[in-house]
Amino acid sequence: MDQEDMVSKLPPIDRDAVVPVYRPYLGPEVQEAARGALEAGWLGMGKLSMEFEQGLERYLQLDGRRAVATNSCTEAIHLAGQLIGLGPGDEVICPAFTYVAGHQAISRTGASIVFCDVEEGHLGLDPDRVRELITDRTRAVLVVDYLGLPARVDDIVAIAREHGLRVIEDAAHAFGTRSGGRPVGSFGDITCFSFGPVKMITTLEGGAVITPDPADVQALHELRHLGIDADTDARYRNSRNWEFDVVRQGYRCHLGSVPAAIGLAQLPLVDEFIANRQEYCRRYDAAFRDVEGLTLFDTDWKDVAPYIYVVRTRDAEERGRLMTHLKERGIATGIHFLGAQDFSFYEGCRRGGLEVTDRATGQVLTLPLHPYMDEGTLTRVTDGVRSFYGA
Ligand SMILES: Cc1ncc(COP(=O)(O)O)c(C=O)c1O
């Protein structure tokens, strides 16, 4: 792509400024939408929350599946766990290689985490390793679409069906990714998305549960809002229902009107964000392909909605030196992820062999990826990495 072709809605990053890992887009149309919602004065869950859910259902081509918006993906995963009845005595097979949000959401239900390895290549859950870990106590599998690459959800759902298990797909990184021509969320079992501050689209903080069974929507509404049986419809009309029953233990993790308005303003931009990010990932790949010592993900990015761009170094020591080298050049980096099997809180959890996880956690390095990047910034990053390797 030539410089002239690159239409940016974000100002170029000054050469003296640090290039951040993330850079959310909160331009005039987003600020206008937030101001409109503030001025309307109905701040809690309301008509805009419902419209955001309907926007998600349209964008994800859900065709009968339903979206229930929450205030984070962590809460979405927790609600999914409550919906399928997870509790003490149950086990959930989870990748060790993921953000601890998923583990925390599952362990909050009282169920036990079982750490499972991921596969080389896409670093998503390994179906063969999942199969080995299933016991009489297993109730569910948590699958993660790492950095936006689709995990092997169909294979894992097939194994789960053989054993009567549910699958919760943590698609926090994969809003807009397609697999086999279908948007993530439109197939599989239960899917959870994140609209956190730095995700593909943001509602500042936010998330959603996608359920394949419309009959689950009522239960999700109750779980999302204090176990109340009959208030959501009224709130969706910016009103309240003063007569209701409380029918279960619920939580309070709905999406308010101002965050929903911000999300609604970002939805029309998501295809542009994805196309740009794909282009930047391809630029990075082309610049790093011949660098000895770096391993890239084996994808052409077509159909992938890249949330982060990750390279793998030879080992953790080299990664540390590369991070320092880039920091000295004003380029911020990140690590996705540390291995959750090493966190003290989870030290008692059952686990299989975690060879790929152990290797990947020492190698992965996240480089800056934004919805709009200027030529100078992309070149700063590629030159910074290449100069470390003397390339
Ligand atoms: C894989 C994964 N799952 C879940 C989450 C949690 O999302 P949220 O911040 O919306 O709760 C994150 C956050 O970055 C994540 O990376």
Short mmCIF file of N, CA and C in Angstrom, two decimals, residues 25-167:
data_model
loop_
_atom_site.label_atom_id
_atom_site.label_comp_id
_atom_site.label_asym_id
_atom_site.label_seq_id
_atom_site.Cartn_x
_atom_site.Cartn_y
_atom_site.Cartn_z
N TYR A 25 -9.46 4.11 18.49
CA TYR A 25 -10.04 5.19 17.71
C TYR A 25 -11.29 5.71 18.41
N LEU A 26 -11.27 6.98 18.79
CA LEU A 26 -12.44 7.60 19.44
C LEU A 26 -12.72 8.94 18.76
N GLY A 27 -12.86 8.88 17.43
CA GLY A 27 -12.99 10.09 16.62
C GLY A 27 -14.31 10.81 16.77
N PRO A 28 -14.55 11.84 15.92
CA PRO A 28 -15.69 12.74 16.10
C PRO A 28 -17.03 12.02 16.12
N GLU A 29 -17.21 11.00 15.24
CA GLU A 29 -18.52 10.33 15.20
C GLU A 29 -18.76 9.56 16.49
N VAL A 30 -17.66 9.06 17.10
CA VAL A 30 -17.80 8.30 18.35
C VAL A 30 -18.12 9.28 19.49
N GLN A 31 -17.43 10.41 19.51
CA GLN A 31 -17.66 11.40 20.57
C GLN A 31 -19.05 12.01 20.45
N GLU A 32 -19.48 12.20 19.22
CA GLU A 32 -20.83 12.73 18.97
C GLU A 32 -21.89 11.77 19.52
N ALA A 33 -21.67 10.48 19.27
CA ALA A 33 -22.63 9.46 19.74
C ALA A 33 -22.65 9.43 21.27
N ALA A 34 -21.48 9.54 21.89
CA ALA A 34 -21.42 9.53 23.36
C ALA A 34 -22.13 10.77 23.92
N ARG A 35 -21.88 11.91 23.28
CA ARG A 35 -22.51 13.17 23.74
C ARG A 35 -24.04 13.06 23.62
N GLY A 36 -24.50 12.50 22.50
CA GLY A 36 -25.94 12.33 22.28
C GLY A 36 -26.56 11.47 23.38
N ALA A 37 -25.86 10.39 23.75
CA ALA A 37 -26.39 9.49 24.79
C ALA A 37 -26.39 10.20 26.14
N LEU A 38 -25.36 10.99 26.41
CA LEU A 38 -25.30 11.73 27.68
C LEU A 38 -26.44 12.75 27.74
N GLU A 39 -26.64 13.45 26.62
CA GLU A 39 -27.68 14.49 26.60
C GLU A 39 -29.08 13.88 26.71
N ALA A 40 -29.24 12.66 26.17
CA ALA A 40 -30.56 12.01 26.25
C ALA A 40 -30.93 11.75 27.71
N GLY A 41 -29.92 11.58 28.55
CA GLY A 41 -30.17 11.52 29.99
C GLY A 41 -30.56 10.15 30.51
N TRP A 42 -30.76 9.14 29.66
CA TRP A 42 -31.04 7.78 30.15
C TRP A 42 -29.72 7.03 30.10
N LEU A 43 -29.05 6.95 31.27
CA LEU A 43 -27.66 6.49 31.27
C LEU A 43 -27.53 4.98 31.45
N GLY A 44 -28.48 4.37 32.14
CA GLY A 44 -28.38 2.93 32.42
C GLY A 44 -28.68 2.10 31.19
N MET A 45 -28.92 0.81 31.40
CA MET A 45 -29.29 -0.05 30.28
C MET A 45 -30.58 0.48 29.65
N GLY A 46 -30.60 0.61 28.35
CA GLY A 46 -31.76 1.22 27.71
C GLY A 46 -31.86 0.85 26.24
N LYS A 47 -32.59 1.72 25.51
CA LYS A 47 -32.85 1.47 24.09
C LYS A 47 -31.54 1.28 23.31
N LEU A 48 -30.52 2.09 23.64
CA LEU A 48 -29.25 2.00 22.91
C LEU A 48 -28.55 0.67 23.19
N SER A 49 -28.72 0.14 24.41
CA SER A 49 -28.12 -1.16 24.73
C SER A 49 -28.73 -2.23 23.82
N MET A 50 -30.06 -2.15 23.66
CA MET A 50 -30.75 -3.11 22.79
C MET A 50 -30.30 -2.93 21.33
N GLU A 51 -30.18 -1.67 20.91
CA GLU A 51 -29.76 -1.42 19.52
C GLU A 51 -28.34 -1.93 19.28
N PHE A 52 -27.49 -1.83 20.28
CA PHE A 52 -26.12 -2.36 20.12
C PHE A 52 -26.18 -3.88 19.96
N GLU A 53 -27.01 -4.54 20.77
CA GLU A 53 -27.15 -6.00 20.63
C GLU A 53 -27.66 -6.36 19.23
N GLN A 54 -28.65 -5.59 18.75
CA GLN A 54 -29.18 -5.87 17.41
C GLN A 54 -28.11 -5.62 16.34
N GLY A 55 -27.29 -4.58 16.56
CA GLY A 55 -26.18 -4.30 15.63
C GLY A 55 -25.18 -5.45 15.60
N LEU A 56 -24.89 -6.01 16.77
CA LEU A 56 -23.98 -7.16 16.83
C LEU A 56 -24.59 -8.35 16.08
N GLU A 57 -25.88 -8.58 16.30
CA GLU A 57 -26.54 -9.73 15.65
C GLU A 57 -26.48 -9.58 14.13
N ARG A 58 -26.66 -8.34 13.64
CA ARG A 58 -26.58 -8.12 12.19
C ARG A 58 -25.15 -8.28 11.69
N TYR A 59 -24.20 -7.63 12.37
CA TYR A 59 -22.81 -7.68 11.88
C TYR A 59 -22.27 -9.11 11.88
N LEU A 60 -22.63 -9.86 12.90
CA LEU A 60 -22.11 -11.24 13.02
C LEU A 60 -22.97 -12.25 12.25
N GLN A 61 -23.99 -11.76 11.55
CA GLN A 61 -24.89 -12.62 10.75
C GLN A 61 -25.38 -13.79 11.60
N LEU A 62 -25.97 -13.47 12.74
CA LEU A 62 -26.27 -14.52 13.72
C LEU A 62 -27.44 -15.42 13.31
N ASP A 63 -28.34 -14.90 12.50
CA ASP A 63 -29.36 -15.77 11.94
C ASP A 63 -30.07 -16.63 13.00
N GLY A 64 -30.62 -15.97 14.00
CA GLY A 64 -31.38 -16.71 15.03
C GLY A 64 -30.64 -16.80 16.35
N ARG A 65 -29.31 -16.85 16.31
CA ARG A 65 -28.57 -16.77 17.57
C ARG A 65 -28.79 -15.38 18.16
N ARG A 66 -28.55 -15.24 19.46
CA ARG A 66 -28.85 -13.95 20.08
C ARG A 66 -27.64 -13.41 20.84
N ALA A 67 -27.52 -12.08 20.85
CA ALA A 67 -26.44 -11.39 21.57
C ALA A 67 -27.00 -10.76 22.84
N VAL A 68 -26.32 -10.95 23.95
CA VAL A 68 -26.68 -10.29 25.22
C VAL A 68 -25.43 -9.51 25.67
N ALA A 69 -25.55 -8.18 25.68
CA ALA A 69 -24.39 -7.32 25.97
C ALA A 69 -24.12 -7.26 27.47
N THR A 70 -22.85 -7.21 27.82
CA THR A 70 -22.41 -7.14 29.22
C THR A 70 -21.39 -6.00 29.37
N ASN A 71 -20.92 -5.81 30.60
CA ASN A 71 -19.95 -4.73 30.80
C ASN A 71 -18.50 -5.18 30.64
N SER A 72 -18.27 -6.46 30.28
CA SER A 72 -16.93 -6.94 29.93
C SER A 72 -17.04 -8.35 29.39
N CYS A 73 -15.94 -8.80 28.79
CA CYS A 73 -15.91 -10.19 28.32
C CYS A 73 -15.74 -11.13 29.51
N THR A 74 -15.02 -10.67 30.53
CA THR A 74 -14.87 -11.49 31.74
C THR A 74 -16.25 -11.83 32.30
N GLU A 75 -17.12 -10.83 32.39
CA GLU A 75 -18.48 -11.06 32.90
C GLU A 75 -19.28 -11.92 31.91
N ALA A 76 -19.03 -11.73 30.62
CA ALA A 76 -19.74 -12.55 29.62
C ALA A 76 -19.39 -14.03 29.83
N ILE A 77 -18.11 -14.32 30.05
CA ILE A 77 -17.69 -15.71 30.26
C ILE A 77 -18.28 -16.23 31.57
N HIS A 78 -18.30 -15.39 32.59
CA HIS A 78 -18.90 -15.80 33.86
C HIS A 78 -20.38 -16.11 33.68
N LEU A 79 -21.10 -15.25 32.96
CA LEU A 79 -22.53 -15.51 32.72
C LEU A 79 -22.72 -16.79 31.93
N ALA A 80 -21.85 -17.02 30.93
CA ALA A 80 -21.95 -18.27 30.15
C ALA A 80 -21.78 -19.47 31.08
N GLY A 81 -20.82 -19.36 31.99
CA GLY A 81 -20.58 -20.45 32.96
C GLY A 81 -21.79 -20.67 33.86
N GLN A 82 -22.40 -19.59 34.32
CA GLN A 82 -23.61 -19.70 35.16
C GLN A 82 -24.77 -20.29 34.36
N LEU A 83 -24.87 -19.84 33.09
CA LEU A 83 -25.96 -20.32 32.24
C LEU A 83 -25.93 -21.84 32.10
N ILE A 84 -24.72 -22.40 31.94
CA ILE A 84 -24.64 -23.85 31.73
C ILE A 84 -24.52 -24.59 33.06
N GLY A 85 -24.64 -23.85 34.16
CA GLY A 85 -24.75 -24.49 35.48
C GLY A 85 -23.43 -24.95 36.07
N LEU A 86 -22.32 -24.30 35.72
CA LEU A 86 -21.04 -24.69 36.33
C LEU A 86 -21.06 -24.41 37.83
N GLY A 87 -20.40 -25.28 38.58
CA GLY A 87 -20.34 -25.08 40.03
C GLY A 87 -19.28 -25.98 40.64
N PRO A 88 -19.17 -25.94 41.97
CA PRO A 88 -18.16 -26.74 42.66
C PRO A 88 -18.29 -28.22 42.27
N GLY A 89 -17.13 -28.86 42.08
CA GLY A 89 -17.12 -30.28 41.68
C GLY A 89 -16.97 -30.45 40.18
N ASP A 90 -17.31 -29.40 39.40
CA ASP A 90 -17.16 -29.47 37.94
C ASP A 90 -15.74 -29.10 37.55
N GLU A 91 -15.33 -29.63 36.40
CA GLU A 91 -14.04 -29.23 35.83
C GLU A 91 -14.27 -28.60 34.46
N VAL A 92 -13.48 -27.58 34.16
CA VAL A 92 -13.53 -26.95 32.84
C VAL A 92 -12.12 -26.98 32.25
N ILE A 93 -12.01 -27.56 31.08
CA ILE A 93 -10.70 -27.64 30.40
C ILE A 93 -10.44 -26.30 29.72
N CYS A 94 -9.32 -25.68 30.09
CA CYS A 94 -9.00 -24.32 29.60
C CYS A 94 -7.57 -24.31 29.06
N PRO A 95 -7.29 -23.49 28.06
CA PRO A 95 -5.89 -23.32 27.69
C PRO A 95 -5.15 -22.62 28.83
N ALA A 96 -3.92 -23.08 29.13
CA ALA A 96 -3.11 -22.34 30.09
C ALA A 96 -2.63 -21.04 29.44
N PHE A 97 -2.51 -21.10 28.10
CA PHE A 97 -2.00 -19.97 27.33
C PHE A 97 -3.17 -19.05 26.96
N THR A 98 -3.60 -18.25 27.91
CA THR A 98 -4.61 -17.23 27.63
C THR A 98 -4.58 -16.21 28.76
N TYR A 99 -5.34 -15.13 28.58
CA TYR A 99 -5.40 -14.12 29.63
C TYR A 99 -6.18 -14.68 30.81
N VAL A 100 -5.79 -14.29 32.00
CA VAL A 100 -6.36 -14.85 33.22
C VAL A 100 -7.84 -14.48 33.40
N ALA A 101 -8.33 -13.54 32.60
CA ALA A 101 -9.75 -13.16 32.68
C ALA A 101 -10.64 -14.39 32.51
N GLY A 102 -10.31 -15.24 31.54
CA GLY A 102 -11.11 -16.44 31.30
C GLY A 102 -11.06 -17.38 32.50
N HIS A 103 -9.86 -17.59 33.05
CA HIS A 103 -9.71 -18.48 34.21
C HIS A 103 -10.47 -17.94 35.41
N GLN A 104 -10.37 -16.64 35.61
CA GLN A 104 -11.05 -16.02 36.77
C GLN A 104 -12.57 -16.15 36.62
N ALA A 105 -13.06 -15.97 35.41
CA ALA A 105 -14.51 -16.06 35.18
C ALA A 105 -14.99 -17.48 35.48
N ILE A 106 -14.19 -18.48 35.10
CA ILE A 106 -14.59 -19.87 35.34
C ILE A 106 -14.44 -20.21 36.82
N SER A 107 -13.31 -19.84 37.43
CA SER A 107 -13.11 -20.25 38.83
C SER A 107 -14.12 -19.55 39.74
N ARG A 108 -14.64 -18.39 39.34
CA ARG A 108 -15.66 -17.68 40.13
C ARG A 108 -16.96 -18.49 40.22
N THR A 109 -17.20 -19.38 39.26
CA THR A 109 -18.42 -20.20 39.33
C THR A 109 -18.27 -21.30 40.38
N GLY A 110 -17.03 -21.53 40.85
CA GLY A 110 -16.78 -22.63 41.79
C GLY A 110 -16.20 -23.85 41.08
N ALA A 111 -16.26 -23.86 39.73
CA ALA A 111 -15.69 -24.99 38.97
C ALA A 111 -14.16 -24.93 39.03
N SER A 112 -13.53 -26.08 38.80
CA SER A 112 -12.06 -26.15 38.80
C SER A 112 -11.53 -26.04 37.38
N ILE A 113 -10.41 -25.34 37.27
CA ILE A 113 -9.73 -25.20 35.98
C ILE A 113 -8.85 -26.44 35.76
N VAL A 114 -8.84 -26.94 34.55
CA VAL A 114 -7.87 -27.98 34.15
C VAL A 114 -7.06 -27.38 33.00
N PHE A 115 -5.75 -27.27 33.20
CA PHE A 115 -4.93 -26.60 32.19
C PHE A 115 -4.55 -27.55 31.06
N CYS A 116 -4.80 -27.08 29.84
CA CYS A 116 -4.58 -27.89 28.64
C CYS A 116 -3.61 -27.14 27.72
N ASP A 117 -2.87 -27.89 26.91
CA ASP A 117 -1.89 -27.27 26.02
C ASP A 117 -2.56 -26.75 24.74
N VAL A 118 -1.82 -25.87 24.07
CA VAL A 118 -2.26 -25.34 22.78
C VAL A 118 -1.43 -26.00 21.68
N GLU A 119 -1.83 -25.74 20.42
CA GLU A 119 -1.11 -26.31 19.28
C GLU A 119 -0.13 -25.30 18.71
N GLU A 120 1.01 -25.79 18.24
CA GLU A 120 1.92 -24.93 17.49
C GLU A 120 1.16 -24.39 16.28
N GLY A 121 1.58 -23.29 15.75
CA GLY A 121 0.90 -22.72 14.58
C GLY A 121 0.00 -21.59 14.99
N HIS A 122 -1.19 -21.92 15.52
CA HIS A 122 -2.15 -20.85 15.86
C HIS A 122 -2.24 -20.61 17.36
N LEU A 123 -1.61 -21.46 18.16
CA LEU A 123 -1.60 -21.34 19.62
C LEU A 123 -3.00 -21.34 20.23
N GLY A 124 -3.91 -22.03 19.54
CA GLY A 124 -5.25 -22.29 20.11
C GLY A 124 -5.26 -23.69 20.70
N LEU A 125 -6.30 -23.98 21.47
CA LEU A 125 -6.41 -25.25 22.19
C LEU A 125 -6.20 -26.45 21.26
N ASP A 126 -5.48 -27.47 21.76
CA ASP A 126 -5.17 -28.66 20.97
C ASP A 126 -6.26 -29.71 21.22
N PRO A 127 -7.09 -30.03 20.21
CA PRO A 127 -8.21 -30.96 20.44
C PRO A 127 -7.76 -32.32 20.98
N ASP A 128 -6.60 -32.81 20.53
CA ASP A 128 -6.14 -34.14 21.03
C ASP A 128 -5.83 -34.07 22.52
N ARG A 129 -5.24 -32.96 22.94
CA ARG A 129 -4.91 -32.80 24.38
C ARG A 129 -6.20 -32.64 25.20
N VAL A 130 -7.20 -31.97 24.59
CA VAL A 130 -8.49 -31.82 25.28
C VAL A 130 -9.07 -33.19 25.56
N ARG A 131 -9.08 -34.02 24.53
CA ARG A 131 -9.67 -35.36 24.66
C ARG A 131 -9.01 -36.13 25.82
N GLU A 132 -7.68 -36.02 25.94
CA GLU A 132 -6.95 -36.77 26.98
C GLU A 132 -7.33 -36.33 28.40
N LEU A 133 -7.81 -35.09 28.52
CA LEU A 133 -8.04 -34.53 29.87
C LEU A 133 -9.48 -34.72 30.36
N ILE A 134 -10.36 -35.24 29.48
CA ILE A 134 -11.78 -35.37 29.86
C ILE A 134 -11.95 -36.47 30.92
N THR A 135 -12.69 -36.14 31.98
CA THR A 135 -13.03 -37.13 33.02
C THR A 135 -14.54 -37.04 33.28
N ASP A 136 -15.01 -37.81 34.25
CA ASP A 136 -16.44 -37.76 34.61
C ASP A 136 -16.83 -36.38 35.14
N ARG A 137 -15.85 -35.64 35.65
CA ARG A 137 -16.16 -34.33 36.25
C ARG A 137 -16.19 -33.20 35.21
N THR A 138 -15.68 -33.47 34.00
CA THR A 138 -15.59 -32.40 33.00
C THR A 138 -16.99 -31.96 32.59
N ARG A 139 -17.20 -30.65 32.60
CA ARG A 139 -18.51 -30.12 32.19
C ARG A 139 -18.41 -29.23 30.95
N ALA A 140 -17.22 -28.63 30.73
CA ALA A 140 -17.13 -27.66 29.63
C ALA A 140 -15.68 -27.49 29.20
N VAL A 141 -15.53 -26.87 28.02
CA VAL A 141 -14.20 -26.54 27.49
C VAL A 141 -14.22 -25.05 27.15
N LEU A 142 -13.15 -24.36 27.53
CA LEU A 142 -13.00 -22.94 27.17
C LEU A 142 -12.00 -22.87 26.01
N VAL A 143 -12.43 -22.30 24.89
CA VAL A 143 -11.57 -22.19 23.70
C VAL A 143 -11.26 -20.72 23.48
N VAL A 144 -10.04 -20.41 23.08
CA VAL A 144 -9.66 -19.00 22.85
C VAL A 144 -9.12 -18.83 21.43
N ASP A 145 -9.59 -17.80 20.75
CA ASP A 145 -9.09 -17.47 19.40
C ASP A 145 -7.93 -16.49 19.58
N TYR A 146 -6.72 -17.03 19.65
CA TYR A 146 -5.56 -16.21 20.01
C TYR A 146 -5.26 -15.16 18.94
N LEU A 147 -5.12 -13.96 19.31
CA LEU A 147 -4.79 -12.75 18.54
C LEU A 147 -5.75 -12.48 17.38
N GLY A 148 -6.81 -13.29 17.30
CA GLY A 148 -7.79 -13.15 16.22
C GLY A 148 -7.81 -14.35 15.30
N LEU A 149 -6.79 -15.23 15.40
CA LEU A 149 -6.78 -16.44 14.58
C LEU A 149 -7.86 -17.39 15.08
N PRO A 150 -8.66 -17.98 14.18
CA PRO A 150 -9.72 -18.86 14.67
C PRO A 150 -9.15 -20.14 15.27
N ALA A 151 -9.64 -20.52 16.44
CA ALA A 151 -9.26 -21.80 17.04
C ALA A 151 -10.01 -22.92 16.32
N ARG A 152 -9.68 -24.17 16.64
CA ARG A 152 -10.35 -25.30 15.97
C ARG A 152 -11.67 -25.61 16.68
N VAL A 153 -12.58 -24.66 16.58
CA VAL A 153 -13.83 -24.74 17.34
C VAL A 153 -14.69 -25.92 16.90
N ASP A 154 -14.79 -26.14 15.57
CA ASP A 154 -15.65 -27.24 15.10
C ASP A 154 -15.16 -28.58 15.67
N ASP A 155 -13.84 -28.78 15.67
CA ASP A 155 -13.29 -30.05 16.18
C ASP A 155 -13.57 -30.19 17.67
N ILE A 156 -13.43 -29.09 18.39
CA ILE A 156 -13.62 -29.16 19.85
C ILE A 156 -15.10 -29.33 20.18
N VAL A 157 -15.97 -28.67 19.42
CA VAL A 157 -17.42 -28.86 19.64
C VAL A 157 -17.79 -30.32 19.36
N ALA A 158 -17.19 -30.92 18.33
CA ALA A 158 -17.51 -32.33 18.01
C ALA A 158 -17.10 -33.23 19.18
N ILE A 159 -15.91 -33.00 19.75
CA ILE A 159 -15.46 -33.81 20.91
C ILE A 159 -16.42 -33.57 22.08
N ALA A 160 -16.76 -32.30 22.29
CA ALA A 160 -17.64 -31.95 23.41
C ALA A 160 -18.99 -32.66 23.27
N ARG A 161 -19.53 -32.69 22.06
CA ARG A 161 -20.84 -33.35 21.86
C ARG A 161 -20.76 -34.84 22.19
N GLU A 162 -19.64 -35.48 21.80
CA GLU A 162 -19.46 -36.92 22.12
C GLU A 162 -19.58 -37.16 23.62
N HIS A 163 -19.13 -36.17 24.42
CA HIS A 163 -19.04 -36.35 25.87
C HIS A 163 -20.10 -35.55 26.63
N GLY A 164 -21.03 -34.93 25.92
CA GLY A 164 -22.09 -34.16 26.58
C GLY A 164 -21.56 -32.91 27.27
N LEU A 165 -20.54 -32.28 26.71
CA LEU A 165 -19.96 -31.08 27.32
C LEU A 165 -20.41 -29.82 26.57
N ARG A 166 -20.32 -28.69 27.21
CA ARG A 166 -20.54 -27.41 26.53
C ARG A 166 -19.19 -26.77 26.20
N VAL A 167 -19.22 -25.88 25.20
CA VAL A 167 -17.99 -25.17 24.79
C VAL A 167 -18.25 -23.67 24.92
#
